[in-house]
Coordinates of N, CA, C and O in Angstrom, one line a residue:
X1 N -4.5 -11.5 -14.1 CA -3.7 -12.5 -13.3 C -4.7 -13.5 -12.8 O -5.7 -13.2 -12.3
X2 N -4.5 -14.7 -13.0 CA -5.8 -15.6 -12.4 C -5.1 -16.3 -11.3 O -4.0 -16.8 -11.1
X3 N -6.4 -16.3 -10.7 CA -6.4 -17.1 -9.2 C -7.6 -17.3 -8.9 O -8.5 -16.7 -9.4
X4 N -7.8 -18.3 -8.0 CA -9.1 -18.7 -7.4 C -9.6 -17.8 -6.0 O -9.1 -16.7 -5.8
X5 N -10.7 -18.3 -5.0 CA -10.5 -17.6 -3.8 C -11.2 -19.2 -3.1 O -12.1 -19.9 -3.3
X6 N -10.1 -19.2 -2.1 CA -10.8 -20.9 -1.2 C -11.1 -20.1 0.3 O -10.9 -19.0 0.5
X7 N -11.4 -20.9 1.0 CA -12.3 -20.7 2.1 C -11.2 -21.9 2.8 O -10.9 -22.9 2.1
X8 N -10.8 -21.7 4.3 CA -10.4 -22.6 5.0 C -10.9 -22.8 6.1 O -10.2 -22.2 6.9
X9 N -12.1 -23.7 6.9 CA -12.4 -23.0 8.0 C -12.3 -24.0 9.1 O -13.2 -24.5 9.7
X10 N -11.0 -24.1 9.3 CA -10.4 -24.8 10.6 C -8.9 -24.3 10.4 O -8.4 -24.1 9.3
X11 N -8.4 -24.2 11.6 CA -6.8 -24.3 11.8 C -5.7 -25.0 11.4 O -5.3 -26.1 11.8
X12 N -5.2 -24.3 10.6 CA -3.9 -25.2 10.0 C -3.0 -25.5 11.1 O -2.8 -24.7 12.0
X13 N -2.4 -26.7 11.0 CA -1.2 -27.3 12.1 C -0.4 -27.5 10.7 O -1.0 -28.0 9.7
X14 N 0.7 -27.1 10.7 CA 2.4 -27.5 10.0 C 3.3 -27.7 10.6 O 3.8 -27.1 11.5
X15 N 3.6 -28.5 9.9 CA 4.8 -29.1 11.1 C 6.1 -29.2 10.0 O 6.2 -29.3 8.8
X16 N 7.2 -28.9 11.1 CA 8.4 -28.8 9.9 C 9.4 -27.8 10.4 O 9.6 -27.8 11.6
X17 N 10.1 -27.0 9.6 CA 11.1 -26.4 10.7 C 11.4 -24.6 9.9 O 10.8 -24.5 8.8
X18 N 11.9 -23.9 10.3 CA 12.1 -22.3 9.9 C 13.9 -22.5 9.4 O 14.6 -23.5 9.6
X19 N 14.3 -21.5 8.6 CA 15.7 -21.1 8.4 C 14.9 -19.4 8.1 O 14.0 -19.0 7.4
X20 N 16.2 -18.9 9.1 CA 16.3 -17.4 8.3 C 16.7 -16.9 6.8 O 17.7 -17.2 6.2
X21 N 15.6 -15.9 6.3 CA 16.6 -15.7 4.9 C 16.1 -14.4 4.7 O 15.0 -13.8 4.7
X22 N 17.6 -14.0 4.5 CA 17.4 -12.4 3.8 C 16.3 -11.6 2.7 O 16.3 -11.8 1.5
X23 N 15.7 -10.9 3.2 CA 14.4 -11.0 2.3 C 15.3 -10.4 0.9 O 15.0 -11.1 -0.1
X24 N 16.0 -9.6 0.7 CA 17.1 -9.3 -0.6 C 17.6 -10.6 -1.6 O 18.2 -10.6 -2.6
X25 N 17.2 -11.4 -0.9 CA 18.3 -12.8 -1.4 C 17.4 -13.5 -1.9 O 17.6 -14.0 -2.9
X26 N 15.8 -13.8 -1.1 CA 15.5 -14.9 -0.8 C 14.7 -16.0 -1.6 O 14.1 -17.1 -1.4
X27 N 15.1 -15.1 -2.8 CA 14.7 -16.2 -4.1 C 15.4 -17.0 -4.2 O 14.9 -18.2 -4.1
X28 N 16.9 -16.8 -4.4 CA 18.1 -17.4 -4.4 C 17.9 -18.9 -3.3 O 17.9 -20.0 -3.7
X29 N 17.9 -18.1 -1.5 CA 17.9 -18.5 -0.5 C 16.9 -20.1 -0.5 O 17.4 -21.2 -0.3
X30 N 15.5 -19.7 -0.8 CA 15.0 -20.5 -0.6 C 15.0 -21.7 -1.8 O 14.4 -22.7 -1.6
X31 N 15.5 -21.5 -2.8 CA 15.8 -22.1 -4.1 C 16.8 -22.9 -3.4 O 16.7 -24.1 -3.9
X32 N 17.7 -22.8 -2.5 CA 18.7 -23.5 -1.9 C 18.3 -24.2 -0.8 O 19.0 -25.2 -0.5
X33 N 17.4 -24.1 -0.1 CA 16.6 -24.9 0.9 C 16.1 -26.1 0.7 O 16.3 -27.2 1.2
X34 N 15.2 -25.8 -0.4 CA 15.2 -27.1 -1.0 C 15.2 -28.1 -1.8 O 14.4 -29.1 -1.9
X35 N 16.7 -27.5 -2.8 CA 17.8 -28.7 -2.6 C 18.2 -29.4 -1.8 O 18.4 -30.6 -1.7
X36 N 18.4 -28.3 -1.0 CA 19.2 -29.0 0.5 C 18.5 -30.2 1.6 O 18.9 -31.1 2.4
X37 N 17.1 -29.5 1.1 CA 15.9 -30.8 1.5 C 16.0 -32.0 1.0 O 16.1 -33.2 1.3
X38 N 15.8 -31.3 0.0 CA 16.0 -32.8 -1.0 C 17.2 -34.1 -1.1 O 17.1 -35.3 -1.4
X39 N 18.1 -33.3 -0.6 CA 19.8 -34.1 -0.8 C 19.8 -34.3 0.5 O 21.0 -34.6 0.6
X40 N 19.5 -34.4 1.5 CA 19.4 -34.3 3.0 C 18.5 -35.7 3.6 O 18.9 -36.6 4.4
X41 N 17.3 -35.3 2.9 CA 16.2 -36.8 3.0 C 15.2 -35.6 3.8 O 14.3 -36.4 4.1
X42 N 15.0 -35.0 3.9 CA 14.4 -33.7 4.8 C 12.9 -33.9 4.1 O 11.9 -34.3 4.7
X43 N 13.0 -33.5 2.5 CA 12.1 -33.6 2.1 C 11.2 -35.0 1.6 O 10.2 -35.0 0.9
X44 N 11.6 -35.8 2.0 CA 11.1 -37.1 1.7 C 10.7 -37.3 3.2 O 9.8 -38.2 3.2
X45 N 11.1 -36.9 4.8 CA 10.4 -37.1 5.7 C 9.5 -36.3 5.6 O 8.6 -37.0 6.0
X46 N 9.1 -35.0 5.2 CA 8.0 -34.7 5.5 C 6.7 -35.3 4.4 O 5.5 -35.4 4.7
X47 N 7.6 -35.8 3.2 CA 6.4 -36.5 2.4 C 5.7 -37.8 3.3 O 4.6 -38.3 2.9
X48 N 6.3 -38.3 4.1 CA 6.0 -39.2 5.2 C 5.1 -39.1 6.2 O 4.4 -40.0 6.6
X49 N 5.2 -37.6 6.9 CA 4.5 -37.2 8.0 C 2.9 -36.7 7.4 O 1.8 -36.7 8.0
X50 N 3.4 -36.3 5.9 CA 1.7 -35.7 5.6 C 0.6 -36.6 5.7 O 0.5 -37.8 5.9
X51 N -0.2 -35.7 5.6 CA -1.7 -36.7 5.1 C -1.7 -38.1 4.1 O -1.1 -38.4 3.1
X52 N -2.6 -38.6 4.8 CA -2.5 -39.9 4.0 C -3.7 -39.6 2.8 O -3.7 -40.0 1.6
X53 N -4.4 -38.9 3.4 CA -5.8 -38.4 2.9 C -6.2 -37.1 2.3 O -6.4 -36.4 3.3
X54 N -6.4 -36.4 1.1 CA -6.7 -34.9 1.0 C -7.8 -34.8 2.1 O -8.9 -35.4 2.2
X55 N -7.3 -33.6 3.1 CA -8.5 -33.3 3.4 C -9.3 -31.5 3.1 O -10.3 -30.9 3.5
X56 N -8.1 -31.3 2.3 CA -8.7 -29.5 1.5 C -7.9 -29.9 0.3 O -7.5 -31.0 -0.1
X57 N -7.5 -28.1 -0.2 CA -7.1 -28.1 -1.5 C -5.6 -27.9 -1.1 O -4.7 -28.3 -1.9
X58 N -5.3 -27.1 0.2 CA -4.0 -27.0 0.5 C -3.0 -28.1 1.0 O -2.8 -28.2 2.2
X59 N -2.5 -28.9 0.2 CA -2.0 -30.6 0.3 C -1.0 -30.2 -0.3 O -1.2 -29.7 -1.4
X60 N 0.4 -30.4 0.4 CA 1.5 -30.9 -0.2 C 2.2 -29.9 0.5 O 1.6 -29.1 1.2
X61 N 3.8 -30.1 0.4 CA 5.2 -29.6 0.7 C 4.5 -28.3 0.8 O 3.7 -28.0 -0.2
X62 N 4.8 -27.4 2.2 CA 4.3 -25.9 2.4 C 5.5 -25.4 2.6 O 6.3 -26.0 3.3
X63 N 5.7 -24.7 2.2 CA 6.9 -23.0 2.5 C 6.0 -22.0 3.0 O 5.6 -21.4 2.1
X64 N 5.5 -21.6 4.3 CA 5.3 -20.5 5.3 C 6.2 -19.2 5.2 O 7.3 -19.3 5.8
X65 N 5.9 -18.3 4.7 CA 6.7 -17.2 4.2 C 6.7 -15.8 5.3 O 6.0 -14.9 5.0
X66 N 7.5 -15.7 6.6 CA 7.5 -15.1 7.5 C 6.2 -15.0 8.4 O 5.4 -15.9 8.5
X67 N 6.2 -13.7 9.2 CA 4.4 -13.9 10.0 C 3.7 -13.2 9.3 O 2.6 -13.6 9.5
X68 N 3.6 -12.2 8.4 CA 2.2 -11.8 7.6 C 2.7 -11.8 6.3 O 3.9 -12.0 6.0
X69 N 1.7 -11.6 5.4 CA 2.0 -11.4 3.8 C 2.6 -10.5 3.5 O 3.3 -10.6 2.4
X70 N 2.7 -9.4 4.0 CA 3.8 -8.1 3.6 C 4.9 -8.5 4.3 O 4.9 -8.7 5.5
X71 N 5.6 -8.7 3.7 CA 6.9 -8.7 4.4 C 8.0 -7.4 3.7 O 8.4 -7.0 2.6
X72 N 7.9 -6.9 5.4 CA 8.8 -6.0 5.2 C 9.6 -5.3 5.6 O 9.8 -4.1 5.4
X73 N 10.3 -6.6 6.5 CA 11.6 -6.9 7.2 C 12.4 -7.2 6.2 O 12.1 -7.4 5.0
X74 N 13.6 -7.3 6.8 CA 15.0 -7.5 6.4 C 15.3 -8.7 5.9 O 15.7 -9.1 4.8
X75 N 14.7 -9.5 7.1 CA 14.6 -10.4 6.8 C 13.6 -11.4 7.3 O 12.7 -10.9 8.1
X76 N 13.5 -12.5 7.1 CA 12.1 -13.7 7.8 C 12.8 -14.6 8.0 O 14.0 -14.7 8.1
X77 N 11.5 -15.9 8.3 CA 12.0 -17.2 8.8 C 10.8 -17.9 7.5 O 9.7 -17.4 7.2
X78 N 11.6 -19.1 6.7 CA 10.6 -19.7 5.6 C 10.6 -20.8 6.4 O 11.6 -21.5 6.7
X79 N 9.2 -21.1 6.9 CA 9.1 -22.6 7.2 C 8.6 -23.5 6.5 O 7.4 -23.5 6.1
X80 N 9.5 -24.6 6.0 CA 9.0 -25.4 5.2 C 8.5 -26.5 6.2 O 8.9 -26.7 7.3
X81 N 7.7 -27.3 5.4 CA 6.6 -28.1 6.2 C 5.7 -28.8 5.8 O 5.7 -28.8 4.6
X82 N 4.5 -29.8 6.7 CA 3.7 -30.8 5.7 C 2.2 -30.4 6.7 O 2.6 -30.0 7.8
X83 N 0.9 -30.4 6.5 CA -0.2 -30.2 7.2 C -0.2 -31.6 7.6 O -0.1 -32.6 6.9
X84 N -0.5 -31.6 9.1 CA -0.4 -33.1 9.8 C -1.1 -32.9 11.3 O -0.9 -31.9 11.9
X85 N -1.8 -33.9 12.0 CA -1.9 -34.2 12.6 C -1.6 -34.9 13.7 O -1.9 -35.0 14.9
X86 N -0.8 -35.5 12.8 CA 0.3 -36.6 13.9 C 1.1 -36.2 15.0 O 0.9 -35.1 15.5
X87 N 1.9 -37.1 15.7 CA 3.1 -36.4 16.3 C 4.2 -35.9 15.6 O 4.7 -36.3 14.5
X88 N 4.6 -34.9 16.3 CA 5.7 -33.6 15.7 C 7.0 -34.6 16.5 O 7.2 -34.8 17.7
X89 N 7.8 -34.9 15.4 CA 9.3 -35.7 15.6 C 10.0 -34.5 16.5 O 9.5 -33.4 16.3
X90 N 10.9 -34.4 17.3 CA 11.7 -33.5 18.5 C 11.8 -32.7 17.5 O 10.9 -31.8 17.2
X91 N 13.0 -32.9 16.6 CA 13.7 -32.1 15.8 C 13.2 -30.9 14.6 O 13.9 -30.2 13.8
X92 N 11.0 -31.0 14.7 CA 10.6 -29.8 14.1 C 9.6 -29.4 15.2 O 9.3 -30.0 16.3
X93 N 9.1 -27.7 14.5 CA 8.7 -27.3 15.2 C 7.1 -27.4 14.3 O 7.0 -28.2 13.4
X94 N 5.9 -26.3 14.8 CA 5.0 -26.2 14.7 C 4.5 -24.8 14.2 O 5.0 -23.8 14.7
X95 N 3.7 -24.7 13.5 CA 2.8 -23.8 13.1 C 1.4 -23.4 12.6 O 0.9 -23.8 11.5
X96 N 0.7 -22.5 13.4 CA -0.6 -22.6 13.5 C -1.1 -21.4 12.5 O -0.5 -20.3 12.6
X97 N -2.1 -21.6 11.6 CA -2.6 -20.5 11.2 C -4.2 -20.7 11.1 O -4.8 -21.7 10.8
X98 N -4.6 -19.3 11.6 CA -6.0 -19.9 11.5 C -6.9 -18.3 10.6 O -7.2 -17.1 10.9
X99 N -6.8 -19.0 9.9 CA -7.4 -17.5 8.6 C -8.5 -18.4 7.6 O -8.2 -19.6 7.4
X100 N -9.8 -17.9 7.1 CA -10.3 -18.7 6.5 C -10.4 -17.7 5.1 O -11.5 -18.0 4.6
X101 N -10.0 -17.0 4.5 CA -10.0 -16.9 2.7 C -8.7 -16.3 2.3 O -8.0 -15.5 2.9
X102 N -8.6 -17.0 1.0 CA -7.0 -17.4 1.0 C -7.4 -16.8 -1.0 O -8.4 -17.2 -1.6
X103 N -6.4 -16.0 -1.4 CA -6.5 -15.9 -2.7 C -5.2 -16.6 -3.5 O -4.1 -16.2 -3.3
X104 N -5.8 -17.9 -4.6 CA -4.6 -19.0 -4.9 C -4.5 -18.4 -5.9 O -5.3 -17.6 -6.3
X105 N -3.4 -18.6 -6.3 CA -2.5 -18.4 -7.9 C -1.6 -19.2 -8.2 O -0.6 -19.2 -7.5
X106 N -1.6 -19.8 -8.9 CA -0.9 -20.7 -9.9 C 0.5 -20.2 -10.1 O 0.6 -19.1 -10.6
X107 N 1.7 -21.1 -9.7 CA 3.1 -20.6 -10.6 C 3.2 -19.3 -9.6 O 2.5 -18.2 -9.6
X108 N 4.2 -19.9 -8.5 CA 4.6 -19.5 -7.5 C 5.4 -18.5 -7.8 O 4.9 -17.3 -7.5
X109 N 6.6 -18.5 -8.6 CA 7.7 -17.6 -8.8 C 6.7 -16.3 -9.5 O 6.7 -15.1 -9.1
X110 N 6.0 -16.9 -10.4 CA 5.1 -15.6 -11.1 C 4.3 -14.8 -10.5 O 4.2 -13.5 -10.7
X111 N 3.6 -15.8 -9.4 CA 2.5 -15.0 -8.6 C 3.0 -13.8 -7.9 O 2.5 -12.6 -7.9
X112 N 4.6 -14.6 -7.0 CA 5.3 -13.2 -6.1 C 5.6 -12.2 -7.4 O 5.4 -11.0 -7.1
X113 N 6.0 -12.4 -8.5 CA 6.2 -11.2 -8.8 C 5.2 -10.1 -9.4 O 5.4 -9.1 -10.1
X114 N 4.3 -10.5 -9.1 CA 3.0 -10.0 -9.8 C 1.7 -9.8 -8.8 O 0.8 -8.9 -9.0
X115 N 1.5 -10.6 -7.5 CA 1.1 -9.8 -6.4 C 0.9 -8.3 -5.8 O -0.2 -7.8 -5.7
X116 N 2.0 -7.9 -5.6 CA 2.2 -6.7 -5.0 C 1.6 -5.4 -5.8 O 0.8 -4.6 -5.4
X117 N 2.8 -5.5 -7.3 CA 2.5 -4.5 -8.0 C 0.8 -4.5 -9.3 O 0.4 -3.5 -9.8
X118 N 0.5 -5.2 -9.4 CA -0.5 -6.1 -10.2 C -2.3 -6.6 -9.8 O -3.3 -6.3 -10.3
X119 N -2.1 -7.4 -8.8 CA -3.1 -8.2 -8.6 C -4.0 -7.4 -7.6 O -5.2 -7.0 -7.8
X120 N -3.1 -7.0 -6.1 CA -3.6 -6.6 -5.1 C -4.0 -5.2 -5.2 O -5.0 -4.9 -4.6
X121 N -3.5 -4.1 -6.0 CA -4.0 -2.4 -6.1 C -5.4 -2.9 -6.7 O -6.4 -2.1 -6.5
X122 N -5.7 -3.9 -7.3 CA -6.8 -3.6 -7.9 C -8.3 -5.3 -7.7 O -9.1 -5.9 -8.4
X123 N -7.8 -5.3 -6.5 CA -8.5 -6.9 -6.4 C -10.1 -6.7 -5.5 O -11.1 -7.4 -5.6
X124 N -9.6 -5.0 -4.4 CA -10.5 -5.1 -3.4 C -10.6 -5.7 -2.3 O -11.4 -5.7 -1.4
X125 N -9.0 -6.3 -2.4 CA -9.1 -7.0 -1.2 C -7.8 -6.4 -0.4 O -7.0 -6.1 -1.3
X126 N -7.4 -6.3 0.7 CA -5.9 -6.2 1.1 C -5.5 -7.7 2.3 O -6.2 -8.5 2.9
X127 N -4.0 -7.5 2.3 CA -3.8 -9.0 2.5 C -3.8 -8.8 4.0 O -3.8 -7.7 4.5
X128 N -3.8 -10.0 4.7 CA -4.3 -10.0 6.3 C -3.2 -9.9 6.9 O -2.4 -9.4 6.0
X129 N -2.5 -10.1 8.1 CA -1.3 -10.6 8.8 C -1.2 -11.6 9.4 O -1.2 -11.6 10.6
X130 N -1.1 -12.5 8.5 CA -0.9 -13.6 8.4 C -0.1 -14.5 6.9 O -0.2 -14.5 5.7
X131 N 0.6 -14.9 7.7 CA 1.6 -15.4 6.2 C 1.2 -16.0 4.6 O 0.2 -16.7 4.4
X132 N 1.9 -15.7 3.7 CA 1.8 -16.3 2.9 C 2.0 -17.6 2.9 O 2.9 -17.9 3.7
X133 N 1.3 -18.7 2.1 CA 2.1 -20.3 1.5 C 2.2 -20.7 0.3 O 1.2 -20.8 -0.5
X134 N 3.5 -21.1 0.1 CA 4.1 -21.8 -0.9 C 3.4 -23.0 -1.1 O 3.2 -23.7 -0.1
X135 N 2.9 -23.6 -2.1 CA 2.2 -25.2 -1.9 C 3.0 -26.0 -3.2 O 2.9 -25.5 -4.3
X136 N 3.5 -27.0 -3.0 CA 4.1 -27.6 -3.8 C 3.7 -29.4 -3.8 O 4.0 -30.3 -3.1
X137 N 2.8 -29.3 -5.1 CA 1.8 -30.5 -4.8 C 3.0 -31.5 -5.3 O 4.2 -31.2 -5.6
X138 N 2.2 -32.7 -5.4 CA 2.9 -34.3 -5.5 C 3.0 -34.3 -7.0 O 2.1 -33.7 -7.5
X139 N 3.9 -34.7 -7.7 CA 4.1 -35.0 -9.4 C 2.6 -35.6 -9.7 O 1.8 -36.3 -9.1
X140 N 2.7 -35.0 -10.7 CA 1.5 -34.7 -12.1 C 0.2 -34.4 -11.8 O -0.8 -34.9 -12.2
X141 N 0.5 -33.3 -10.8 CA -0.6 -32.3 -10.0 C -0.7 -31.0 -10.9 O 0.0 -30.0 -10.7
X142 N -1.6 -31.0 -11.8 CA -1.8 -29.4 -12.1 C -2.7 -28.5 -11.7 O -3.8 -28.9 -11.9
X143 N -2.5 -27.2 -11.0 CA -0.5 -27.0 -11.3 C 0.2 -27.6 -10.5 O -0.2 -28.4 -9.7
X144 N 1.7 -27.2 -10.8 CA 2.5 -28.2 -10.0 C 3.0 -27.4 -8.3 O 3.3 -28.1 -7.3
X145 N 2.8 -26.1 -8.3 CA 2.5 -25.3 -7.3 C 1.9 -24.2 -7.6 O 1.6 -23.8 -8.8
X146 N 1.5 -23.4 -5.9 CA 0.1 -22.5 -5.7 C 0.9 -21.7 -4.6 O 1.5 -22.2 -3.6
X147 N 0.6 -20.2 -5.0 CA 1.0 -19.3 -4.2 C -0.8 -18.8 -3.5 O -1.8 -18.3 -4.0
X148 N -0.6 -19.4 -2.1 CA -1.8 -18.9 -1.2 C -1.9 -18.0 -0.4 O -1.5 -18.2 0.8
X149 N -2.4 -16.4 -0.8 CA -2.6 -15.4 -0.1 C -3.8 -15.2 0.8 O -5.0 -15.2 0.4
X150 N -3.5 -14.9 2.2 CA -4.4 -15.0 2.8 C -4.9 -13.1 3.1 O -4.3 -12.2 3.6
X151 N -6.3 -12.9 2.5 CA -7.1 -11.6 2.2 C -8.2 -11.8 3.3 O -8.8 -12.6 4.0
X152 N -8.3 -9.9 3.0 CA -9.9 -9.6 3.8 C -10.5 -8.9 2.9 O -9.9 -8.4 1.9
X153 N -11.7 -8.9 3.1 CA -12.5 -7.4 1.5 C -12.3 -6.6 2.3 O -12.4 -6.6 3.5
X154 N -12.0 -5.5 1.4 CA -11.6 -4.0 2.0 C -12.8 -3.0 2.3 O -12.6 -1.9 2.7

């Protein structure tokens, strides 16, 4: 399975907002979010609030996938969101993560399903508690998204 391993070593701020989703559904679920972003204008403000500037490799539209990488509740909260420093508009909220090595994988849908049973029994590393992110770069970014697991060496 290929992935990289990046180093992040300052605190992420995301800004943006949570919806609950059934962890049973939540392919579906979040497949529906953002559309809904998208048809909404949702996702066009947060392409607004981002960076003007790359300042890492993690740039673009984030999906925050509950509070740690195992999820293994019922259900979570997916925050979708942009890394920013700016002011946070009333209407989202905020989220901090501060974890510095993160294992990337290309081709989001693939990565989740190949993660758990695949990559992690045999990588050496186990995943921290701290969330996964969805990254979904700007058109004609390859790749066009990166599933970012955040690990410790075991």
């Amino acid at each position: 399975m290929e992935y990289r391993m990046e180093t992040i070593d300052f605190d992420i701020k995301i800004i943006g907002k949570g919806t609950v989703v059934q962890t049973a559904e939540s392919f579906k679920k979040i497949s529906t979010i953002w559309e809904n972003a998208e048809k909404d204008g949702y996702l066009q403000q947060l392409i607004n609030l981002s960076w003007k500037e790359r300042k890492c490799t993690l740039e673009g539209i984030l999906g925050v996938c509950g509070n740690e990488a195992a999820i293994k509740e019922d259900e979570f909260t997916y925050f979708m969101g942009v890394r920013s420093d700016g002011e946070v508009p009333s209407e989202l909220g905020i989220i901090h993560i501060s974890h510095n090595l993160w294992a990337v994988f290309p081709n989001v849908s693939n990565a989740w399903e190949r993660l758990y049973s695949d990559w992690l029994p045999n990588s050496g590393y186990e995943l921290a508690k701290i969330p996964c992110i969805e990254c979904y770069y700007p058109p004609n970014h390859e790749p066009s998204n990166e599933l970012w697991v955040p690990v410790i060496v075991k």
